[in-house]
Short mmCIF file of C-alpha atoms and ligand atoms in Angstrom, two decimals:
data_model
loop_
_atom_site.label_atom_id
_atom_site.label_comp_id
_atom_site.label_asym_id
_atom_site.label_seq_id
_atom_site.Cartn_x
_atom_site.Cartn_y
_atom_site.Cartn_z
CA UNK A 1 21.54 0.14 -13.94
CA UNK A 2 19.58 -3.11 -13.64
CA UNK A 3 16.74 -3.15 -11.13
CA UNK A 4 15.05 -6.19 -9.60
CA UNK A 5 11.51 -5.71 -8.25
CA UNK A 6 10.05 -8.32 -5.89
CA UNK A 7 6.29 -8.96 -5.97
CA UNK A 8 3.44 -9.59 -8.39
CA UNK A 9 0.61 -7.10 -7.90
CA UNK A 10 -0.69 -3.84 -9.36
CA UNK A 11 1.76 -1.98 -7.15
CA UNK A 12 4.68 -3.92 -8.64
CA UNK A 13 3.39 -3.31 -12.17
CA UNK A 14 3.33 0.43 -11.41
CA UNK A 15 6.85 0.26 -9.93
CA UNK A 16 8.20 -1.67 -12.94
CA UNK A 17 6.49 0.70 -15.40
CA UNK A 18 8.00 3.79 -13.74
CA UNK A 19 11.43 2.17 -13.47
CA UNK A 20 11.33 1.13 -17.13
CA UNK A 21 10.63 4.77 -18.05
CA UNK A 22 13.65 6.02 -16.07
CA UNK A 23 16.59 6.77 -18.43
CA UNK A 24 19.03 5.58 -15.72
CA UNK A 25 17.52 2.08 -15.85
CA UNK A 26 18.83 -0.31 -18.51
CA UNK A 27 16.79 -3.40 -17.53
CA UNK A 28 13.90 -4.11 -15.20
CA UNK A 29 13.53 -7.62 -13.75
CA UNK A 30 10.70 -8.88 -11.57
CA UNK A 31 10.09 -11.95 -9.43
CA UNK A 32 7.61 -13.48 -9.77
CA UNK A 33 5.61 -10.79 -11.66
CA UNK A 34 2.40 -11.23 -13.66
CA UNK A 35 1.13 -11.12 -17.25
CA UNK A 36 1.20 -7.31 -17.42
CA UNK A 37 4.58 -6.88 -15.76
CA UNK A 38 5.98 -9.23 -18.42
CA UNK A 39 5.47 -6.39 -20.94
CA UNK A 40 7.93 -4.08 -19.13
CA UNK A 41 10.24 -6.47 -17.24
CA UNK A 42 11.94 -9.85 -17.48
CA UNK A 43 10.15 -12.27 -15.15
CA UNK A 44 11.85 -14.83 -12.91
CA UNK A 45 9.96 -17.66 -11.17
CA UNK A 46 11.55 -17.07 -7.78
CA UNK A 47 9.71 -17.21 -4.44
CA UNK A 48 9.50 -13.59 -3.23
CA UNK A 49 9.86 -14.43 0.48
CA UNK A 50 12.92 -16.70 0.13
CA UNK A 51 15.91 -14.56 1.20
CA UNK A 52 18.55 -16.87 -0.29
CA UNK A 53 16.73 -17.28 -3.62
CA UNK A 54 16.15 -13.53 -4.05
CA UNK A 55 19.77 -12.76 -3.15
CA UNK A 56 21.00 -15.35 -5.66
CA UNK A 57 18.76 -13.88 -8.38
CA UNK A 58 20.01 -10.34 -7.66
CA UNK A 59 23.60 -11.56 -8.10
CA UNK A 60 22.81 -13.47 -11.31
CA UNK A 61 21.17 -10.41 -12.86
CA UNK A 62 23.88 -8.06 -11.63
CA UNK A 63 21.20 -5.90 -10.01
CA UNK A 64 22.30 -2.43 -8.91
CA UNK A 65 19.10 -2.06 -6.89
CA UNK A 66 16.50 -4.43 -5.44
CA UNK A 67 13.05 -3.00 -4.70
CA UNK A 68 10.81 -5.09 -2.45
CA UNK A 69 7.08 -4.56 -3.00
CA UNK A 70 5.01 -6.58 -0.48
CA UNK A 71 5.26 -6.90 3.30
CA UNK A 72 5.76 -10.67 3.55
CA UNK A 73 9.32 -10.69 2.07
CA UNK A 74 10.26 -7.73 4.28
CA UNK A 75 9.05 -9.44 7.42
CA UNK A 76 10.88 -12.59 6.25
CA UNK A 77 14.19 -10.70 6.13
CA UNK A 78 14.70 -10.54 2.36
CA UNK A 79 16.00 -6.95 2.53
CA UNK A 80 18.52 -7.94 5.21
CA UNK A 81 19.84 -10.80 3.07
CA UNK A 82 20.13 -8.68 -0.08
CA UNK A 83 21.97 -5.91 1.79
CA UNK A 84 24.29 -8.43 3.46
CA UNK A 85 25.24 -9.59 -0.05
CA UNK A 86 26.28 -6.02 -0.85
CA UNK A 87 23.40 -5.11 -3.17
CA UNK A 88 21.57 -1.80 -2.50
CA UNK A 89 18.04 -2.60 -1.38
CA UNK A 90 14.92 -0.46 -1.08
CA UNK A 91 12.93 -1.94 1.80
CA UNK A 92 13.29 -2.08 5.58
CA UNK A 93 15.01 -4.80 7.60
CA UNK A 94 12.85 -7.46 9.23
CA UNK A 95 13.30 -5.67 12.53
CA UNK A 96 12.17 -2.28 11.14
CA UNK A 97 9.33 -3.91 9.14
CA UNK A 98 7.76 -4.87 12.47
CA UNK A 99 6.25 -1.39 12.24
CA UNK A 100 3.74 -3.19 9.96
CA UNK A 101 4.24 -6.78 11.13
CA UNK A 102 3.17 -6.09 14.70
CA UNK A 103 0.46 -3.54 15.58
CA UNK A 104 1.61 -3.64 19.21
CA UNK A 105 5.18 -2.78 18.16
CA UNK A 106 3.91 0.09 15.97
CA UNK A 107 1.93 1.46 18.90
CA UNK A 108 4.94 1.20 21.19
CA UNK A 109 7.15 3.09 18.69
CA UNK A 110 4.47 5.77 18.23
CA UNK A 111 4.14 6.22 21.98
CA UNK A 112 7.93 6.53 22.38
CA UNK A 113 8.11 9.02 19.50
CA UNK A 114 5.08 11.08 20.61
CA UNK A 115 3.21 10.45 17.35
CA UNK A 116 -0.51 11.37 17.27
CA UNK A 117 -2.55 8.14 17.02
CA UNK A 118 -5.60 6.43 18.53
CA UNK A 119 -5.34 5.59 22.24
CA UNK A 120 -4.92 1.83 22.53
CA UNK A 121 -4.39 -1.22 24.74
CA UNK A 122 -2.48 -4.36 23.75
CA UNK A 123 -4.42 -7.34 25.13
CA UNK A 124 -3.63 -11.04 25.52
CA UNK A 125 -6.56 -12.23 27.65
CA UNK A 126 -10.34 -11.97 27.03
CA UNK A 127 -10.83 -10.01 30.27
CA UNK A 128 -8.31 -7.39 29.12
CA UNK A 129 -10.12 -7.12 25.77
CA UNK A 130 -13.48 -6.64 27.47
CA UNK A 131 -12.06 -3.94 29.73
CA UNK A 132 -10.44 -2.12 26.78
CA UNK A 133 -13.65 -2.25 24.72
CA UNK A 134 -15.52 -0.64 27.61
CA UNK A 135 -12.79 1.94 28.16
CA UNK A 136 -12.94 3.22 24.56
CA UNK A 137 -16.62 2.51 23.80
CA UNK A 138 -18.32 1.92 20.43
CA UNK A 139 -17.58 1.78 17.54
CA UNK A 140 -15.12 -0.89 18.65
CA UNK A 141 -11.77 -1.32 16.85
CA UNK A 142 -9.95 -4.65 17.33
CA UNK A 143 -6.74 -5.44 15.43
CA UNK A 144 -4.86 -8.70 15.17
CA UNK A 145 -1.31 -7.99 16.35
CA UNK A 146 0.25 -9.91 13.43
CA UNK A 147 0.13 -9.74 9.63
CA UNK A 148 -3.34 -10.83 8.48
CA UNK A 149 -3.47 -9.93 4.78
CA UNK A 150 -6.14 -7.25 5.24
CA UNK A 151 -8.38 -9.42 7.43
CA UNK A 152 -6.95 -8.47 10.82
CA UNK A 153 -9.04 -5.39 11.61
CA UNK A 154 -12.65 -5.36 12.75
CA UNK A 155 -14.52 -2.09 13.25
CA UNK A 156 -17.98 -2.79 14.67
CA UNK A 157 -20.74 -1.48 16.87
CA UNK A 158 -21.37 -5.04 18.06
CA UNK A 159 -19.45 -5.77 21.28
CA UNK A 160 -19.89 -9.55 20.89
CA UNK A 161 -18.45 -9.45 17.38
CA UNK A 162 -15.47 -7.48 18.71
CA UNK A 163 -14.95 -10.09 21.45
CA UNK A 164 -15.24 -12.97 18.96
CA UNK A 165 -12.66 -11.41 16.63
CA UNK A 166 -10.27 -10.90 19.54
CA UNK A 167 -10.71 -14.52 20.64
CA UNK A 168 -9.93 -15.74 17.10
CA UNK A 169 -6.73 -13.65 16.91
CA UNK A 170 -4.79 -14.22 20.12
CA UNK A 171 -2.89 -11.02 20.92
CA UNK A 172 -4.81 -7.93 19.76
CA UNK A 173 -4.65 -4.17 19.90
CA UNK A 174 -7.96 -2.58 20.97
CA UNK A 175 -8.15 1.08 20.18
CA UNK A 176 -10.22 4.22 20.11
CA UNK A 177 -12.28 4.81 16.93
CA UNK A 178 -10.90 7.64 14.80
CA UNK A 179 -13.49 9.65 12.91
CA UNK A 180 -12.58 11.51 9.71
CA UNK A 181 -11.54 11.05 6.08
CA UNK A 182 -8.59 8.73 5.49
CA UNK A 183 -5.38 9.72 3.71
CA UNK A 184 -2.42 7.58 2.64
CA UNK A 185 0.93 9.35 2.73
CA UNK A 186 4.11 7.64 1.51
CA UNK A 187 7.42 8.86 2.92
CA UNK A 188 10.63 7.65 1.29
CA UNK A 189 13.25 7.05 3.99
CA UNK A 190 17.00 6.42 3.93
CA UNK A 191 17.48 5.57 7.60
CA UNK A 192 17.81 9.15 8.82
CA UNK A 193 16.11 11.43 6.26
CA UNK A 194 12.61 11.24 4.74
CA UNK A 195 10.80 12.94 1.85
CA UNK A 196 7.06 12.78 1.08
CA UNK A 197 5.25 11.72 -2.07
CA UNK A 198 1.86 13.26 -2.92
CA UNK A 199 -0.98 12.04 -0.65
CA UNK A 200 -3.70 9.75 -2.02
CA UNK A 201 -6.96 8.25 -0.85
CA UNK A 202 -7.81 4.55 -0.97
CA UNK A 203 -11.30 2.98 -0.87
CA UNK A 204 -11.01 -0.12 1.31
CA UNK A 205 -14.55 -1.49 1.46
CA UNK A 206 -15.70 -3.84 -1.30
CA UNK A 207 -18.86 -2.03 -2.35
CA UNK A 208 -20.12 1.46 -3.19
CA UNK A 209 -20.79 3.83 -0.32
CA UNK A 210 -18.05 2.20 1.80
CA UNK A 211 -20.22 -0.84 2.43
CA UNK A 212 -19.29 -4.50 2.55
CA UNK A 213 -16.16 -6.28 3.74
CA UNK A 214 -12.71 -4.75 4.02
CA UNK A 215 -10.43 -5.42 1.03
CA UNK A 216 -6.86 -4.67 0.07
CA UNK A 217 -8.23 -1.54 -1.65
CA UNK A 218 -10.75 -1.11 -4.47
CA UNK A 219 -9.48 2.13 -5.99
CA UNK A 220 -7.55 5.32 -5.25
CA UNK A 221 -6.90 8.83 -6.45
CA UNK A 222 -4.47 11.70 -6.13
CA UNK A 223 -4.24 14.62 -5.49
CA UNK A 224 -6.78 15.28 -2.74
CA UNK A 225 -8.37 18.65 -3.54
CA UNK A 226 -10.00 18.75 -0.08
CA UNK A 227 -6.84 18.08 1.96
CA UNK A 228 -6.02 20.94 4.33
CA UNK A 229 -3.08 23.17 3.40
CA UNK A 230 0.08 22.14 5.23
CA UNK A 231 -1.10 18.55 5.80
CA UNK A 232 2.04 16.94 4.36
CA UNK A 233 4.40 19.24 6.27
CA UNK A 234 2.47 18.60 9.50
CA UNK A 235 2.56 14.80 9.10
CA UNK A 236 6.25 14.83 8.18
CA UNK A 237 7.05 16.87 11.30
CA UNK A 238 4.66 15.19 13.79
CA UNK A 239 4.78 11.60 12.57
CA UNK A 240 7.34 10.61 9.93
CA UNK A 241 10.50 12.24 11.26
CA UNK A 242 9.88 11.29 14.92
CA UNK A 243 9.25 7.67 13.82
CA UNK A 244 12.36 7.53 11.62
CA UNK A 245 14.41 9.05 14.48
CA UNK A 246 13.00 6.62 17.02
CA UNK A 247 13.82 3.59 14.84
CA UNK A 248 17.34 4.93 14.20
CA UNK A 249 17.81 5.49 17.95
CA UNK A 250 16.89 1.83 18.56
CA UNK A 251 19.59 0.70 16.12
CA UNK A 252 17.07 -0.41 13.48
CA UNK A 253 17.15 2.44 10.94
CA UNK A 254 14.24 2.53 8.49
CA UNK A 255 15.15 2.26 4.79
CA UNK A 256 12.28 2.14 2.32
CA UNK A 257 8.81 3.62 2.20
CA UNK A 258 6.92 4.34 5.38
CA UNK A 259 3.21 4.18 4.54
CA UNK A 260 1.30 6.40 6.92
CA UNK A 261 -2.44 5.67 6.99
CA UNK A 262 -4.12 8.68 8.58
CA UNK A 263 -7.53 9.75 9.75
CA UNK A 264 -8.05 13.52 9.56
CA UNK A 265 -9.89 13.93 12.86
CA UNK A 266 -11.32 17.12 14.34
CA UNK A 267 -8.21 17.30 16.52
CA UNK A 268 -5.77 16.82 13.64
CA UNK A 269 -4.28 13.99 11.57
CA UNK A 270 -3.80 10.78 13.55
CA UNK A 271 -2.12 7.52 12.50
CA UNK A 272 -4.49 4.60 11.84
CA UNK A 273 -1.70 2.30 10.72
CA UNK A 274 1.84 2.12 9.45
CA UNK A 275 2.85 -0.16 6.61
CA UNK A 276 6.42 -0.99 5.65
CA UNK A 277 5.76 -0.84 1.90
CA UNK A 278 3.94 1.11 -0.80
CA UNK A 279 0.14 0.92 -0.65
CA UNK A 280 -1.77 -0.93 -3.32
CA UNK A 281 -3.62 0.61 -5.23
CA UNK A 282 -2.47 4.09 -4.06
CA UNK A 283 0.98 3.52 -5.63
CA UNK A 284 -0.62 3.19 -9.05
CA UNK A 285 -1.85 6.81 -8.91
CA UNK A 286 0.99 8.36 -6.93
CA UNK A 287 3.70 7.04 -9.27
CA UNK A 288 1.66 8.24 -12.25
CA UNK A 289 2.04 11.81 -10.95
CA UNK A 290 5.67 11.48 -9.76
CA UNK A 291 7.94 13.49 -12.04
CA UNK A 292 11.31 12.79 -10.39
CA UNK A 293 12.81 9.65 -11.96
CA UNK A 294 12.04 6.76 -9.61
CA UNK A 295 15.24 4.71 -9.69
CA UNK A 296 17.47 7.53 -8.45
CA UNK A 297 15.09 8.26 -5.59
CA UNK A 298 14.86 4.65 -4.45
CA UNK A 299 18.61 4.15 -4.83
CA UNK A 300 19.26 7.25 -2.69
CA UNK A 301 17.09 5.68 0.01
CA UNK A 302 18.99 2.40 -0.26
CA UNK A 303 22.37 4.17 -0.11
CA UNK A 304 21.51 6.60 2.67
CA UNK A 305 22.03 9.62 0.41
CA UNK A 306 18.53 11.07 0.32
CA UNK A 307 19.73 14.18 2.18
CA UNK A 308 21.27 15.75 -0.90
CA UNK A 309 18.34 14.88 -3.11
CA UNK A 310 15.67 17.52 -2.48
CA UNK A 311 11.92 16.84 -2.36
CA UNK A 312 10.40 14.71 -5.15
CA UNK A 313 8.50 16.66 -7.82
CA UNK A 314 5.00 15.76 -8.99
CA UNK A 315 3.22 16.62 -12.23
CA UNK A 316 0.09 18.78 -12.23
CA UNK A 317 -3.16 16.99 -12.91
CA UNK A 318 -4.74 13.93 -11.38
CA UNK A 319 -4.82 10.15 -11.56
CA UNK A 320 -7.63 7.78 -10.57
CA UNK A 321 -7.44 4.00 -10.43
CA UNK A 322 -10.37 1.59 -10.34
CA UNK A 323 -9.71 -2.01 -9.31
CA UNK A 324 -11.49 -4.77 -11.21
CA UNK A 325 -11.91 -7.64 -8.75
CA UNK A 326 -12.69 -11.28 -9.41
CA UNK A 327 -16.04 -12.87 -8.66
CA UNK A 328 -16.42 -13.49 -4.93
CA UNK A 329 -13.50 -11.24 -3.92
CA UNK A 330 -12.55 -10.73 -1.10
CA UNK A 331 -14.03 -13.91 0.40
CA UNK A 332 -12.80 -16.61 -1.99
CA UNK A 333 -12.05 -15.17 -5.43
CA UNK A 334 -12.71 -17.23 -8.54
CA UNK A 335 -9.57 -17.65 -10.70
CA UNK A 336 -8.83 -18.73 -14.26
CA UNK A 337 -11.32 -16.57 -16.18
CA UNK A 338 -10.23 -14.92 -19.44
CA UNK A 339 -9.69 -11.14 -19.41
CA UNK A 340 -10.80 -9.44 -22.64
CA UNK A 341 -10.88 -5.90 -23.99
CA UNK A 342 -7.41 -4.86 -22.78
CA UNK A 343 -6.39 -3.56 -26.22
CA UNK A 344 -9.52 -1.41 -26.47
CA UNK A 345 -8.44 0.98 -23.71
CA UNK A 346 -7.80 4.36 -25.31
CA UNK A 347 -5.93 7.61 -24.63
CA UNK A 348 -5.74 9.00 -21.12
CA UNK A 349 -6.03 5.59 -19.51
CA UNK A 350 -4.03 2.39 -19.13
CA UNK A 351 -4.32 -0.95 -17.39
CA UNK A 352 -1.98 -2.25 -14.71
CA UNK A 353 -2.16 -5.96 -13.94
CA UNK A 354 -2.56 -7.32 -10.41
CA UNK A 355 -3.80 -10.93 -10.29
CA UNK A 356 -3.20 -12.07 -13.87
CA UNK A 357 -1.32 -14.88 -15.56
CA UNK A 358 -0.75 -16.01 -19.14
CA UNK A 359 -2.51 -19.17 -20.23
CA UNK A 360 -1.51 -20.15 -23.75
CA UNK A 361 -1.25 -16.53 -24.89
CA UNK A 362 -4.48 -15.45 -23.17
CA UNK A 363 -4.56 -13.26 -20.07
CA UNK A 364 -6.49 -15.01 -17.27
CA UNK A 365 -7.35 -13.99 -13.71
CA UNK A 366 -5.12 -15.48 -11.02
CA UNK A 367 -5.97 -13.45 -7.92
CA UNK A 368 -8.66 -11.46 -6.14
CA UNK A 369 -7.77 -8.03 -7.45
CA UNK A 370 -7.23 -8.70 -11.15
CA UNK A 371 -6.62 -5.31 -12.79
CA UNK A 372 -6.02 -1.73 -11.72
CA UNK A 373 -7.32 0.60 -14.44
CA UNK A 374 -5.73 4.06 -14.31
CA UNK A 375 -7.22 7.24 -15.80
CA UNK A 376 -5.33 10.52 -15.98
CA UNK A 377 -6.29 14.10 -16.71
CA UNK A 378 -5.99 17.74 -15.73
CA UNK A 379 -8.24 17.20 -12.70
CA UNK A 380 -9.89 14.42 -10.72
CA UNK A 381 -13.15 14.68 -12.68
CA UNK A 382 -11.49 14.08 -16.06
CA UNK A 383 -9.15 11.37 -14.73
CA UNK A 384 -12.12 9.62 -13.13
CA UNK A 385 -14.23 9.78 -16.31
CA UNK A 386 -11.34 8.30 -18.33
CA UNK A 387 -10.75 5.53 -15.80
CA UNK A 388 -14.40 4.48 -15.88
CA UNK A 389 -14.55 4.77 -19.66
CA UNK A 390 -11.63 2.33 -19.82
CA UNK A 391 -13.21 -0.01 -17.25
CA UNK A 392 -16.19 -0.22 -19.59
CA UNK A 393 -14.03 -1.93 -22.23
CA UNK A 394 -12.79 -4.72 -19.93
CA UNK A 395 -14.69 -8.00 -19.88
CA UNK A 396 -14.12 -10.52 -17.08
CA UNK A 397 -16.89 -12.96 -16.20
CA UNK A 398 -18.32 -12.38 -12.71
CA UNK A 399 -16.02 -9.43 -11.94
CA UNK A 400 -17.02 -6.42 -9.87
CA UNK A 401 -15.72 -2.91 -9.26
CA UNK A 402 -16.85 0.14 -7.31
CA UNK A 403 -18.58 2.93 -9.22
CA UNK A 404 -17.81 5.68 -6.68
CA UNK A 405 -14.01 5.74 -6.70
CA UNK A 406 -12.76 9.33 -6.36
CA UNK A 407 -16.30 10.71 -6.03
CA UNK A 408 -15.07 12.29 -2.76
CA UNK A 409 -12.49 14.20 -4.82
CA UNK A 410 -14.95 15.95 -7.14
P1 AMP B 501 -5.85 -1.61 8.48
O1 AMP B 501 -5.92 -3.08 8.19
O2 AMP B 501 -5.03 -1.27 9.68
O3 AMP B 501 -5.57 -0.84 7.24
O4 AMP B 501 -7.33 -1.17 8.86
C1 AMP B 501 -8.34 -1.34 7.95
C2 AMP B 501 -9.31 -0.20 8.03
O5 AMP B 501 -9.97 -0.22 9.30
C3 AMP B 501 -8.70 1.19 7.96
O6 AMP B 501 -8.47 1.61 6.66
C4 AMP B 501 -9.78 2.00 8.60
O7 AMP B 501 -10.81 2.28 7.68
C5 AMP B 501 -10.31 1.09 9.66
N1 AMP B 501 -9.69 1.43 10.95
C6 AMP B 501 -8.58 0.91 11.49
N2 AMP B 501 -8.31 1.48 12.67
C7 AMP B 501 -9.28 2.39 12.91
C8 AMP B 501 -9.56 3.32 13.97
N3 AMP B 501 -8.81 3.40 15.06
N4 AMP B 501 -10.64 4.09 13.83
C9 AMP B 501 -11.44 4.00 12.74
N5 AMP B 501 -11.22 3.17 11.71
C10 AMP B 501 -10.16 2.35 11.80
N1 LIG B 502 -4.31 0.06 0.04
C1 LIG B 502 -4.06 -0.32 1.37
C2 LIG B 502 -2.81 -1.03 1.58
O1 LIG B 502 -1.99 -1.16 0.69
O2 LIG B 502 -2.60 -1.49 2.70
#
């Protein structure tokens, strides 16, 4: 089978790497890809959010499966177009992807499905925002209703800052603050059935100790030695299956990965957010531990045949990924700097590319998150040590990374 992956980040490099290792996969193609993905896939300079262009490319390649990485193409209806052309596609329809594209829609689906989540109000006017802030109290949580590339959420003790963010957004969701460690759980869905992958934890703030601005994610690890027994089963039963059923009932069945961002509160796991795609960088560690060949799993989702498949298997041991970010990420990352030391990374670790490009044979930075360095081992401590050892070999002028990734897993 030939597989086409849409996207260009660390997540897509991890997807392409796992697909290339699957004996059922003859060729991996990627659009647009990056300098690292070029080592495992054939790249195509096609705009990822252009439904007609992606569909044309899938036909040219003779793709037996299209896997859509980021949210923007999903919200733009790329999965709908690919499916209409008769090609199996892993990724929800534009309508179902509203679970990520609109926070208000996600809240409405969760309420209808009885899913445990923060109490919330959807607000259009400043007076409604002020009333909701006072109803829930500090810390205040204000979320832009629409896609905002990681910049839509403000969590603050400062009521004026919360009001200012709301005013800058237009429609917002104001919600109750959820206290507790965060977990990312990916459920693979075929429209009516869902199976879980192993949970991971992301580190979203830019700097050590969870300080600094929110980012797309600065590192992740799996498994979570501290996660309560039965967590996955509980979230599948309380959250994933009711959500999948509710979307099917509405005539917009969910095909793809449902990313459940959870806070483990004193009163149980509650949904912080849904995403319509794999998380980045959590995917880099989760796919490292996934033992079941990836292509068959994703194809079963696309074809609606996950029911007969059984739960995915994961390898023992752990994986930790540390993101190397460009100077001035997340504000306004500096691009075009040379990345050196990639070939010095030794056993037990490897480098996935996120924002990289080739410039006359040299790898240069081309985005905010440049590399995702993965370490593996029998436990989190060893995987973490190997990841940081590898990070030590990479040289990128002005770059920064967190030094406490996976410390909560020791
Ligand atoms: P999101 O963009 O929805 O991933 O939100 C970014 C981050 O804001 C989350 O990872 C949480 O750390 C934080 N956050 C969002 N909603 C809440 C909430 N209701 N309570 C506490 N933290 C939240
Ligand atoms: N790592 C967080 C996300 O992918 O949204």
